[in-house]
């Protein structure tokens, strides 16, 4: 698809995040430091491309629905591009995330109910105002952004393939972007998709050998960023992981806390959701080497 014509007006230099060796779950792996993106997550790549596409259509305002990082990313890039931005979030979204969106000039609407209710409220607003719907779930431009994660890795690893791409899977936007890159580059690398055991609809379908994902109850995991009980593109995420020869791993909240502590000891402070790929490493077989994990929604610890 290439990039939208207005991309140069929107980009903030997202991507090309550093890759550093770390030790987790008893193994040495490479970590891609996504928290060094402008708004702190891999969602920046997709937000920049989607909003450039919005400008190409002549849009002046965008509407977004998000449980956190995507909203922050879209608010950041909308402000830079001079676009009005409304973000619809679950009422349970952390005040820190809401504050980050507001600080970047977005109008934030808290919606009671499940994640599906948030998306429905955003769509109703689009129909009312005719604003551009900047959906990180449905807009194909978003995956043109997230696929660059893999393109960068191939370049940074000098063409070598990692033993596995260990990726978080809520709505699965990074998984689907990575899968797009894997097909385009004709790579042979499995995607290991990670969900919380307290909200694992896609992993459950994989384990049961099903082709379709059915909704589950969110039992209240601390990994709120991947707690999507009814992922709209769950079937596609499931098929993509299978097509790479990959699989799913579920992690407990205790696993998340342990991984976050391991990361902290090495100088990386991350949120529970961002610790999910790191936590999954303990469940990979010894034959899976050279895994790569993304670290988002965090920072480097200050050193004395």
PDB file of C-alpha atoms in Angstrom:
ATOM      1  CA  UNK A   1       0.000   0.000   0.000  1.00  0.00           C
ATOM      2  CA  UNK A   2       2.924   2.353   0.573  1.00  0.00           C
ATOM      3  CA  UNK A   3       2.434   5.438   2.714  1.00  0.00           C
ATOM      4  CA  UNK A   4      -0.265   8.135   2.457  1.00  0.00           C
ATOM      5  CA  UNK A   5       0.783  11.356   0.727  1.00  0.00           C
ATOM      6  CA  UNK A   6       0.475  13.396   3.942  1.00  0.00           C
ATOM      7  CA  UNK A   7       2.734  11.106   5.970  1.00  0.00           C
ATOM      8  CA  UNK A   8       5.602  13.610   6.162  1.00  0.00           C
ATOM      9  CA  UNK A   9       3.220  16.107   7.794  1.00  0.00           C
ATOM     10  CA  UNK A  10       2.297  13.637  10.530  1.00  0.00           C
ATOM     11  CA  UNK A  11       5.344  11.579  11.400  1.00  0.00           C
ATOM     12  CA  UNK A  12       7.262  12.306  14.592  1.00  0.00           C
ATOM     13  CA  UNK A  13      10.095   9.936  13.797  1.00  0.00           C
ATOM     14  CA  UNK A  14       8.359   6.915  15.281  1.00  0.00           C
ATOM     15  CA  UNK A  15       9.928   3.516  14.841  1.00  0.00           C
ATOM     16  CA  UNK A  16      13.560   2.465  14.651  1.00  0.00           C
ATOM     17  CA  UNK A  17      13.400   1.844  18.388  1.00  0.00           C
ATOM     18  CA  UNK A  18      16.576   0.351  19.889  1.00  0.00           C
ATOM     19  CA  UNK A  19      17.141  -3.386  20.306  1.00  0.00           C
ATOM     20  CA  UNK A  20      19.025  -4.420  23.430  1.00  0.00           C
ATOM     21  CA  UNK A  21      19.923  -7.783  24.999  1.00  0.00           C
ATOM     22  CA  UNK A  22      18.183  -8.667  28.248  1.00  0.00           C
ATOM     23  CA  UNK A  23      17.847 -11.788  30.371  1.00  0.00           C
ATOM     24  CA  UNK A  24      14.366 -13.021  31.216  1.00  0.00           C
ATOM     25  CA  UNK A  25      12.827 -16.305  32.245  1.00  0.00           C
ATOM     26  CA  UNK A  26      16.251 -17.903  32.455  1.00  0.00           C
ATOM     27  CA  UNK A  27      17.213 -17.059  28.876  1.00  0.00           C
ATOM     28  CA  UNK A  28      18.941 -14.304  26.939  1.00  0.00           C
ATOM     29  CA  UNK A  29      16.703 -12.497  24.448  1.00  0.00           C
ATOM     30  CA  UNK A  30      16.539  -9.247  22.529  1.00  0.00           C
ATOM     31  CA  UNK A  31      14.133  -6.516  23.613  1.00  0.00           C
ATOM     32  CA  UNK A  32      12.859  -3.853  21.236  1.00  0.00           C
ATOM     33  CA  UNK A  33      12.410  -0.722  23.332  1.00  0.00           C
ATOM     34  CA  UNK A  34       9.051   0.520  22.139  1.00  0.00           C
ATOM     35  CA  UNK A  35       8.728   2.919  25.061  1.00  0.00           C
ATOM     36  CA  UNK A  36      11.222   5.146  23.276  1.00  0.00           C
ATOM     37  CA  UNK A  37       8.602   5.926  20.608  1.00  0.00           C
ATOM     38  CA  UNK A  38       7.141   9.461  20.838  1.00  0.00           C
ATOM     39  CA  UNK A  39       4.072   8.415  22.845  1.00  0.00           C
ATOM     40  CA  UNK A  40       5.619   5.305  24.362  1.00  0.00           C
ATOM     41  CA  UNK A  41       4.240   2.348  22.409  1.00  0.00           C
ATOM     42  CA  UNK A  42       4.204   0.523  19.073  1.00  0.00           C
ATOM     43  CA  UNK A  43       0.807   2.120  18.414  1.00  0.00           C
ATOM     44  CA  UNK A  44       2.674   5.233  17.206  1.00  0.00           C
ATOM     45  CA  UNK A  45       3.590   3.561  13.918  1.00  0.00           C
ATOM     46  CA  UNK A  46      -0.031   2.838  13.104  1.00  0.00           C
ATOM     47  CA  UNK A  47      -1.409   6.143  14.379  1.00  0.00           C
ATOM     48  CA  UNK A  48       0.951   8.143  12.178  1.00  0.00           C
ATOM     49  CA  UNK A  49      -0.088   6.275   9.042  1.00  0.00           C
ATOM     50  CA  UNK A  50      -3.833   6.346   9.791  1.00  0.00           C
ATOM     51  CA  UNK A  51      -3.833  10.078  10.474  1.00  0.00           C
ATOM     52  CA  UNK A  52      -1.863  10.756   7.316  1.00  0.00           C
ATOM     53  CA  UNK A  53      -4.584   8.864   5.452  1.00  0.00           C
ATOM     54  CA  UNK A  54      -7.179  10.999   7.249  1.00  0.00           C
ATOM     55  CA  UNK A  55      -5.467  14.171   6.037  1.00  0.00           C
ATOM     56  CA  UNK A  56      -5.419  12.773   2.510  1.00  0.00           C
ATOM     57  CA  UNK A  57      -9.228  12.575   2.635  1.00  0.00           C
ATOM     58  CA  UNK A  58      -9.489  16.210   3.750  1.00  0.00           C
ATOM     59  CA  UNK A  59     -10.507  15.342   7.314  1.00  0.00           C
ATOM     60  CA  UNK A  60     -10.252  18.005  10.017  1.00  0.00           C
ATOM     61  CA  UNK A  61     -11.402  15.890  12.972  1.00  0.00           C
ATOM     62  CA  UNK A  62     -10.940  12.278  14.016  1.00  0.00           C
ATOM     63  CA  UNK A  63     -12.708   9.970  16.449  1.00  0.00           C
ATOM     64  CA  UNK A  64     -10.878   7.150  18.203  1.00  0.00           C
ATOM     65  CA  UNK A  65     -11.861   4.376  20.601  1.00  0.00           C
ATOM     66  CA  UNK A  66      -9.176   2.899  22.816  1.00  0.00           C
ATOM     67  CA  UNK A  67      -8.454   1.321  26.171  1.00  0.00           C
ATOM     68  CA  UNK A  68      -5.211   3.254  26.572  1.00  0.00           C
ATOM     69  CA  UNK A  69      -2.074   3.364  24.427  1.00  0.00           C
ATOM     70  CA  UNK A  70      -3.795   3.785  21.068  1.00  0.00           C
ATOM     71  CA  UNK A  71      -5.700   6.778  22.421  1.00  0.00           C
ATOM     72  CA  UNK A  72      -2.488   8.376  23.648  1.00  0.00           C
ATOM     73  CA  UNK A  73      -0.811   7.742  20.298  1.00  0.00           C
ATOM     74  CA  UNK A  74      -3.673   9.188  18.245  1.00  0.00           C
ATOM     75  CA  UNK A  75      -3.974  12.205  20.544  1.00  0.00           C
ATOM     76  CA  UNK A  76      -0.237  12.858  20.168  1.00  0.00           C
ATOM     77  CA  UNK A  77      -0.194  12.651  16.392  1.00  0.00           C
ATOM     78  CA  UNK A  78      -3.502  14.462  15.917  1.00  0.00           C
ATOM     79  CA  UNK A  79      -2.144  17.423  17.877  1.00  0.00           C
ATOM     80  CA  UNK A  80       0.996  17.453  15.738  1.00  0.00           C
ATOM     81  CA  UNK A  81      -1.031  17.243  12.513  1.00  0.00           C
ATOM     82  CA  UNK A  82      -3.525  19.936  13.546  1.00  0.00           C
ATOM     83  CA  UNK A  83      -6.473  17.557  13.684  1.00  0.00           C
ATOM     84  CA  UNK A  84      -9.260  17.737  16.239  1.00  0.00           C
ATOM     85  CA  UNK A  85      -9.391  14.500  18.209  1.00  0.00           C
ATOM     86  CA  UNK A  86     -12.051  12.838  20.344  1.00  0.00           C
ATOM     87  CA  UNK A  87     -11.169   9.630  22.171  1.00  0.00           C
ATOM     88  CA  UNK A  88     -13.757   7.243  23.614  1.00  0.00           C
ATOM     89  CA  UNK A  89     -12.404   5.103  26.444  1.00  0.00           C
ATOM     90  CA  UNK A  90     -13.790   2.617  28.988  1.00  0.00           C
ATOM     91  CA  UNK A  91     -14.786   4.277  32.263  1.00  0.00           C
ATOM     92  CA  UNK A  92     -12.188   2.044  33.940  1.00  0.00           C
ATOM     93  CA  UNK A  93      -9.277   3.525  31.953  1.00  0.00           C
ATOM     94  CA  UNK A  94      -6.504   4.737  34.225  1.00  0.00           C
ATOM     95  CA  UNK A  95      -6.484   8.420  35.078  1.00  0.00           C
ATOM     96  CA  UNK A  96      -2.870   8.564  33.918  1.00  0.00           C
ATOM     97  CA  UNK A  97      -3.819   7.432  30.404  1.00  0.00           C
ATOM     98  CA  UNK A  98      -6.813   9.767  30.274  1.00  0.00           C
ATOM     99  CA  UNK A  99      -4.620  12.594  31.474  1.00  0.00           C
ATOM    100  CA  UNK A 100      -2.041  11.873  28.773  1.00  0.00           C
ATOM    101  CA  UNK A 101      -4.724  12.096  26.093  1.00  0.00           C
ATOM    102  CA  UNK A 102      -6.166  15.311  27.508  1.00  0.00           C
ATOM    103  CA  UNK A 103      -2.744  16.922  27.841  1.00  0.00           C
ATOM    104  CA  UNK A 104      -2.266  16.350  24.136  1.00  0.00           C
ATOM    105  CA  UNK A 105      -5.468  18.242  23.356  1.00  0.00           C
ATOM    106  CA  UNK A 106      -7.883  15.338  22.878  1.00  0.00           C
ATOM    107  CA  UNK A 107     -11.454  15.461  24.162  1.00  0.00           C
ATOM    108  CA  UNK A 108     -11.910  12.255  26.155  1.00  0.00           C
ATOM    109  CA  UNK A 109     -15.273  10.542  26.668  1.00  0.00           C
ATOM    110  CA  UNK A 110     -15.514   7.823  29.340  1.00  0.00           C
ATOM    111  CA  UNK A 111     -18.067   5.137  28.482  1.00  0.00           C
ATOM    112  CA  UNK A 112     -19.572   2.697  30.964  1.00  0.00           C
ATOM    113  CA  UNK A 113     -19.797  -0.918  29.918  1.00  0.00           C
ATOM    114  CA  UNK A 114     -17.693  -3.392  27.968  1.00  0.00           C
ATOM    115  CA  UNK A 115     -15.094  -2.495  25.339  1.00  0.00           C
ATOM    116  CA  UNK A 116     -17.732  -3.134  22.653  1.00  0.00           C
ATOM    117  CA  UNK A 117     -19.855  -0.329  24.117  1.00  0.00           C
ATOM    118  CA  UNK A 118     -16.917   2.046  23.782  1.00  0.00           C
ATOM    119  CA  UNK A 119     -16.523   1.241  20.084  1.00  0.00           C
ATOM    120  CA  UNK A 120     -20.265   1.629  19.540  1.00  0.00           C
ATOM    121  CA  UNK A 121     -20.203   5.076  21.173  1.00  0.00           C
ATOM    122  CA  UNK A 122     -17.316   6.136  18.939  1.00  0.00           C
ATOM    123  CA  UNK A 123     -19.091   4.954  15.800  1.00  0.00           C
ATOM    124  CA  UNK A 124     -22.256   6.803  16.847  1.00  0.00           C
ATOM    125  CA  UNK A 125     -20.168   9.959  17.217  1.00  0.00           C
ATOM    126  CA  UNK A 126     -18.698   9.468  13.741  1.00  0.00           C
ATOM    127  CA  UNK A 127     -22.180   9.096  12.276  1.00  0.00           C
ATOM    128  CA  UNK A 128     -23.288  12.256  14.081  1.00  0.00           C
ATOM    129  CA  UNK A 129     -20.324  14.467  13.179  1.00  0.00           C
ATOM    130  CA  UNK A 130     -18.983  12.821   9.995  1.00  0.00           C
ATOM    131  CA  UNK A 131     -15.515  12.898  11.520  1.00  0.00           C
ATOM    132  CA  UNK A 132     -12.880  10.430  10.296  1.00  0.00           C
ATOM    133  CA  UNK A 133     -13.027   7.167  12.255  1.00  0.00           C
ATOM    134  CA  UNK A 134      -9.396   6.518  13.195  1.00  0.00           C
ATOM    135  CA  UNK A 135      -9.872   2.922  14.263  1.00  0.00           C
ATOM    136  CA  UNK A 136      -6.735   0.997  15.157  1.00  0.00           C
ATOM    137  CA  UNK A 137      -8.765  -2.215  14.877  1.00  0.00           C
ATOM    138  CA  UNK A 138     -10.536  -1.766  11.537  1.00  0.00           C
ATOM    139  CA  UNK A 139      -8.526   0.738   9.499  1.00  0.00           C
ATOM    140  CA  UNK A 140      -6.094  -1.199   7.245  1.00  0.00           C
ATOM    141  CA  UNK A 141      -3.656   1.707   7.287  1.00  0.00           C
ATOM    142  CA  UNK A 142      -2.920   0.935  10.929  1.00  0.00           C
ATOM    143  CA  UNK A 143      -1.372  -2.399   9.979  1.00  0.00           C
ATOM    144  CA  UNK A 144       0.740  -0.676   7.339  1.00  0.00           C
ATOM    145  CA  UNK A 145       2.251   1.105  10.326  1.00  0.00           C
ATOM    146  CA  UNK A 146       2.615  -1.805  12.740  1.00  0.00           C
ATOM    147  CA  UNK A 147       4.177  -4.053  10.099  1.00  0.00           C
ATOM    148  CA  UNK A 148       7.221  -1.761  10.210  1.00  0.00           C
ATOM    149  CA  UNK A 149       8.091  -3.317  13.580  1.00  0.00           C
ATOM    150  CA  UNK A 150       9.219  -6.454  11.719  1.00  0.00           C
ATOM    151  CA  UNK A 151      10.874  -4.573   8.861  1.00  0.00           C
ATOM    152  CA  UNK A 152      12.970  -2.722  11.439  1.00  0.00           C
ATOM    153  CA  UNK A 153      13.921  -5.934  13.241  1.00  0.00           C
ATOM    154  CA  UNK A 154      15.131  -7.571  10.048  1.00  0.00           C
ATOM    155  CA  UNK A 155      17.370  -4.582   9.399  1.00  0.00           C
ATOM    156  CA  UNK A 156      18.552  -4.269  12.994  1.00  0.00           C
ATOM    157  CA  UNK A 157      19.389  -7.970  13.211  1.00  0.00           C
ATOM    158  CA  UNK A 158      21.311  -7.770   9.932  1.00  0.00           C
ATOM    159  CA  UNK A 159      18.862 -10.013   8.106  1.00  0.00           C
ATOM    160  CA  UNK A 160      18.931 -12.770  10.716  1.00  0.00           C
ATOM    161  CA  UNK A 161      15.576 -14.139  11.797  1.00  0.00           C
ATOM    162  CA  UNK A 162      14.695 -14.343  15.458  1.00  0.00           C
ATOM    163  CA  UNK A 163      13.641 -17.738  16.803  1.00  0.00           C
ATOM    164  CA  UNK A 164      10.239 -16.284  17.603  1.00  0.00           C
ATOM    165  CA  UNK A 165       8.373 -12.992  17.681  1.00  0.00           C
ATOM    166  CA  UNK A 166       6.729 -12.848  21.092  1.00  0.00           C
ATOM    167  CA  UNK A 167       3.898 -10.322  20.855  1.00  0.00           C
ATOM    168  CA  UNK A 168       1.020  -9.142  23.077  1.00  0.00           C
ATOM    169  CA  UNK A 169      -2.455  -9.959  21.758  1.00  0.00           C
ATOM    170  CA  UNK A 170      -5.486  -7.979  22.864  1.00  0.00           C
ATOM    171  CA  UNK A 171      -7.072  -6.679  19.696  1.00  0.00           C
ATOM    172  CA  UNK A 172      -4.044  -8.139  17.949  1.00  0.00           C
ATOM    173  CA  UNK A 173      -2.972  -5.075  15.977  1.00  0.00           C
ATOM    174  CA  UNK A 174       0.746  -5.795  16.349  1.00  0.00           C
ATOM    175  CA  UNK A 175       0.206  -9.479  15.536  1.00  0.00           C
ATOM    176  CA  UNK A 176      -1.682  -8.625  12.343  1.00  0.00           C
ATOM    177  CA  UNK A 177       0.885  -6.031  11.309  1.00  0.00           C
ATOM    178  CA  UNK A 178       3.734  -8.453  11.972  1.00  0.00           C
ATOM    179  CA  UNK A 179       1.963 -11.139   9.966  1.00  0.00           C
ATOM    180  CA  UNK A 180       1.601  -8.728   7.036  1.00  0.00           C
ATOM    181  CA  UNK A 181       5.359  -8.104   7.112  1.00  0.00           C
ATOM    182  CA  UNK A 182       6.154 -11.814   7.426  1.00  0.00           C
ATOM    183  CA  UNK A 183       4.170 -12.520   4.243  1.00  0.00           C
ATOM    184  CA  UNK A 184       5.643  -9.565   2.349  1.00  0.00           C
ATOM    185  CA  UNK A 185       9.213 -10.504   3.272  1.00  0.00           C
ATOM    186  CA  UNK A 186       8.617 -14.253   2.869  1.00  0.00           C
ATOM    187  CA  UNK A 187       9.942 -14.913   6.361  1.00  0.00           C
ATOM    188  CA  UNK A 188       9.785 -18.178   8.278  1.00  0.00           C
ATOM    189  CA  UNK A 189       9.369 -17.096  11.877  1.00  0.00           C
ATOM    190  CA  UNK A 190       6.635 -18.084  14.337  1.00  0.00           C
ATOM    191  CA  UNK A 191       4.524 -15.557  16.191  1.00  0.00           C
ATOM    192  CA  UNK A 192       4.005 -16.408  19.845  1.00  0.00           C
ATOM    193  CA  UNK A 193       0.948 -14.402  20.892  1.00  0.00           C
ATOM    194  CA  UNK A 194       0.474 -13.644  24.581  1.00  0.00           C
ATOM    195  CA  UNK A 195      -2.791 -13.207  26.471  1.00  0.00           C
ATOM    196  CA  UNK A 196      -3.679 -12.985  30.139  1.00  0.00           C
ATOM    197  CA  UNK A 197      -5.107 -16.209  31.511  1.00  0.00           C
ATOM    198  CA  UNK A 198      -7.855 -14.042  33.051  1.00  0.00           C
ATOM    199  CA  UNK A 199      -8.994 -12.812  29.613  1.00  0.00           C
ATOM    200  CA  UNK A 200      -7.845 -15.137  26.842  1.00  0.00           C
ATOM    201  CA  UNK A 201     -10.509 -15.569  24.149  1.00  0.00           C
ATOM    202  CA  UNK A 202      -8.100 -16.136  21.243  1.00  0.00           C
ATOM    203  CA  UNK A 203      -5.756 -18.404  23.190  1.00  0.00           C
ATOM    204  CA  UNK A 204      -8.752 -20.464  24.313  1.00  0.00           C
ATOM    205  CA  UNK A 205      -9.897 -20.917  20.716  1.00  0.00           C
ATOM    206  CA  UNK A 206      -6.368 -21.941  19.702  1.00  0.00           C
ATOM    207  CA  UNK A 207      -6.101 -24.488  22.511  1.00  0.00           C
ATOM    208  CA  UNK A 208      -9.478 -25.974  21.584  1.00  0.00           C
ATOM    209  CA  UNK A 209      -8.550 -26.246  17.902  1.00  0.00           C
ATOM    210  CA  UNK A 210     -11.365 -23.913  16.872  1.00  0.00           C
ATOM    211  CA  UNK A 211     -11.365 -21.585  13.863  1.00  0.00           C
ATOM    212  CA  UNK A 212     -13.603 -18.997  15.488  1.00  0.00           C
ATOM    213  CA  UNK A 213     -13.118 -16.969  18.651  1.00  0.00           C
ATOM    214  CA  UNK A 214     -15.979 -16.680  21.110  1.00  0.00           C
ATOM    215  CA  UNK A 215     -16.233 -13.960  23.780  1.00  0.00           C
ATOM    216  CA  UNK A 216     -15.129 -14.650  27.343  1.00  0.00           C
ATOM    217  CA  UNK A 217     -15.544 -12.858  30.653  1.00  0.00           C
ATOM    218  CA  UNK A 218     -12.793 -10.475  31.684  1.00  0.00           C
ATOM    219  CA  UNK A 219     -11.885 -11.685  35.163  1.00  0.00           C
ATOM    220  CA  UNK A 220      -9.977  -8.542  36.044  1.00  0.00           C
ATOM    221  CA  UNK A 221      -6.371  -8.987  34.954  1.00  0.00           C
ATOM    222  CA  UNK A 222      -3.823  -6.272  35.659  1.00  0.00           C
ATOM    223  CA  UNK A 223      -2.872  -6.482  31.972  1.00  0.00           C
ATOM    224  CA  UNK A 224      -5.752  -4.183  31.031  1.00  0.00           C
ATOM    225  CA  UNK A 225      -4.237  -3.261  27.661  1.00  0.00           C
ATOM    226  CA  UNK A 226      -4.743  -6.803  26.323  1.00  0.00           C
ATOM    227  CA  UNK A 227      -7.954  -7.583  28.200  1.00  0.00           C
ATOM    228  CA  UNK A 228     -10.215  -7.647  25.145  1.00  0.00           C
ATOM    229  CA  UNK A 229     -12.982 -10.132  25.923  1.00  0.00           C
ATOM    230  CA  UNK A 230     -14.511 -10.077  22.428  1.00  0.00           C
ATOM    231  CA  UNK A 231     -11.760  -9.065  19.968  1.00  0.00           C
ATOM    232  CA  UNK A 232     -13.423  -7.944  16.713  1.00  0.00           C
ATOM    233  CA  UNK A 233     -10.662  -9.449  14.566  1.00  0.00           C
ATOM    234  CA  UNK A 234     -10.019 -12.441  16.785  1.00  0.00           C
ATOM    235  CA  UNK A 235     -10.512 -14.962  13.986  1.00  0.00           C
ATOM    236  CA  UNK A 236      -7.923 -13.173  11.856  1.00  0.00           C
ATOM    237  CA  UNK A 237      -5.412 -13.066  14.722  1.00  0.00           C
ATOM    238  CA  UNK A 238      -5.966 -16.764  15.368  1.00  0.00           C
ATOM    239  CA  UNK A 239      -5.437 -17.632  11.708  1.00  0.00           C
ATOM    240  CA  UNK A 240      -2.352 -15.419  11.421  1.00  0.00           C
ATOM    241  CA  UNK A 241      -0.602 -17.059  14.367  1.00  0.00           C
ATOM    242  CA  UNK A 242      -1.385 -20.525  13.034  1.00  0.00           C
ATOM    243  CA  UNK A 243      -0.143 -19.584   9.553  1.00  0.00           C
ATOM    244  CA  UNK A 244       3.301 -18.731  10.958  1.00  0.00           C
ATOM    245  CA  UNK A 245       3.542 -22.024  12.821  1.00  0.00           C
ATOM    246  CA  UNK A 246       3.176 -20.056  16.030  1.00  0.00           C
ATOM    247  CA  UNK A 247       1.123 -20.561  19.144  1.00  0.00           C
ATOM    248  CA  UNK A 248      -0.421 -18.805  22.137  1.00  0.00           C
ATOM    249  CA  UNK A 249       0.826 -18.464  25.691  1.00  0.00           C
ATOM    250  CA  UNK A 250      -1.292 -17.316  28.620  1.00  0.00           C
ATOM    251  CA  UNK A 251       0.256 -15.678  31.671  1.00  0.00           C
ATOM    252  CA  UNK A 252      -1.006 -15.045  35.180  1.00  0.00           C
ATOM    253  CA  UNK A 253      -0.949 -11.757  37.036  1.00  0.00           C
ATOM    254  CA  UNK A 254       1.777 -13.268  39.221  1.00  0.00           C
ATOM    255  CA  UNK A 255       3.770 -13.992  36.058  1.00  0.00           C
ATOM    256  CA  UNK A 256       3.327 -10.362  35.004  1.00  0.00           C
ATOM    257  CA  UNK A 257       4.528  -9.082  38.377  1.00  0.00           C
ATOM    258  CA  UNK A 258       7.547 -11.402  38.288  1.00  0.00           C
ATOM    259  CA  UNK A 259       8.529 -10.341  34.780  1.00  0.00           C
ATOM    260  CA  UNK A 260       8.100  -6.665  35.654  1.00  0.00           C
ATOM    261  CA  UNK A 261      10.398  -7.197  38.648  1.00  0.00           C
ATOM    262  CA  UNK A 262      13.020  -8.897  36.438  1.00  0.00           C
ATOM    263  CA  UNK A 263      12.847  -6.007  33.990  1.00  0.00           C
ATOM    264  CA  UNK A 264      13.088  -3.457  36.792  1.00  0.00           C
ATOM    265  CA  UNK A 265      16.247  -5.135  38.080  1.00  0.00           C
ATOM    266  CA  UNK A 266      17.761  -4.561  34.625  1.00  0.00           C
ATOM    267  CA  UNK A 267      16.710  -0.919  34.465  1.00  0.00           C
ATOM    268  CA  UNK A 268      13.374  -1.090  32.636  1.00  0.00           C
ATOM    269  CA  UNK A 269      10.176   0.059  34.333  1.00  0.00           C
ATOM    270  CA  UNK A 270       7.053  -1.163  32.506  1.00  0.00           C
ATOM    271  CA  UNK A 271       3.307  -1.499  33.056  1.00  0.00           C
ATOM    272  CA  UNK A 272       1.781  -4.966  33.641  1.00  0.00           C
ATOM    273  CA  UNK A 273       0.491  -5.189  30.067  1.00  0.00           C
ATOM    274  CA  UNK A 274       3.934  -4.413  28.687  1.00  0.00           C
ATOM    275  CA  UNK A 275       5.411  -7.182  30.833  1.00  0.00           C
ATOM    276  CA  UNK A 276       3.206  -9.825  29.177  1.00  0.00           C
ATOM    277  CA  UNK A 277       5.617 -10.809  26.351  1.00  0.00           C
ATOM    278  CA  UNK A 278       8.470 -10.946  28.847  1.00  0.00           C
ATOM    279  CA  UNK A 279       6.412 -13.122  31.205  1.00  0.00           C
ATOM    280  CA  UNK A 280       5.659 -15.550  28.373  1.00  0.00           C
ATOM    281  CA  UNK A 281       9.342 -16.374  27.891  1.00  0.00           C
ATOM    282  CA  UNK A 282       9.267 -18.673  30.923  1.00  0.00           C
ATOM    283  CA  UNK A 283       6.819 -20.886  29.024  1.00  0.00           C
ATOM    284  CA  UNK A 284       8.816 -21.217  25.802  1.00  0.00           C
ATOM    285  CA  UNK A 285      10.668 -24.442  25.157  1.00  0.00           C
ATOM    286  CA  UNK A 286      14.437 -24.538  25.325  1.00  0.00           C
ATOM    287  CA  UNK A 287      14.479 -25.089  21.561  1.00  0.00           C
ATOM    288  CA  UNK A 288      13.119 -21.572  20.986  1.00  0.00           C
ATOM    289  CA  UNK A 289      16.170 -19.350  20.971  1.00  0.00           C
ATOM    290  CA  UNK A 290      16.811 -15.782  19.904  1.00  0.00           C
ATOM    291  CA  UNK A 291      13.306 -14.635  20.800  1.00  0.00           C
ATOM    292  CA  UNK A 292      12.485 -10.931  20.506  1.00  0.00           C
ATOM    293  CA  UNK A 293      10.018  -9.116  22.777  1.00  0.00           C
ATOM    294  CA  UNK A 294       8.666  -5.552  22.621  1.00  0.00           C
ATOM    295  CA  UNK A 295       8.845  -3.353  25.724  1.00  0.00           C
ATOM    296  CA  UNK A 296       6.238  -0.586  25.646  1.00  0.00           C
ATOM    297  CA  UNK A 297       4.513   1.710  28.122  1.00  0.00           C
ATOM    298  CA  UNK A 298       7.554   2.149  30.291  1.00  0.00           C
ATOM    299  CA  UNK A 299      10.836   3.934  30.767  1.00  0.00           C
ATOM    300  CA  UNK A 300      14.424   3.410  31.715  1.00  0.00           C
ATOM    301  CA  UNK A 301      15.052   3.586  35.443  1.00  0.00           C
ATOM    302  CA  UNK A 302      17.003   6.584  36.632  1.00  0.00           C
ATOM    303  CA  UNK A 303      20.469   5.552  37.661  1.00  0.00           C
ATOM    304  CA  UNK A 304      22.350   7.066  40.546  1.00  0.00           C
TER     305      UNK A 304
END
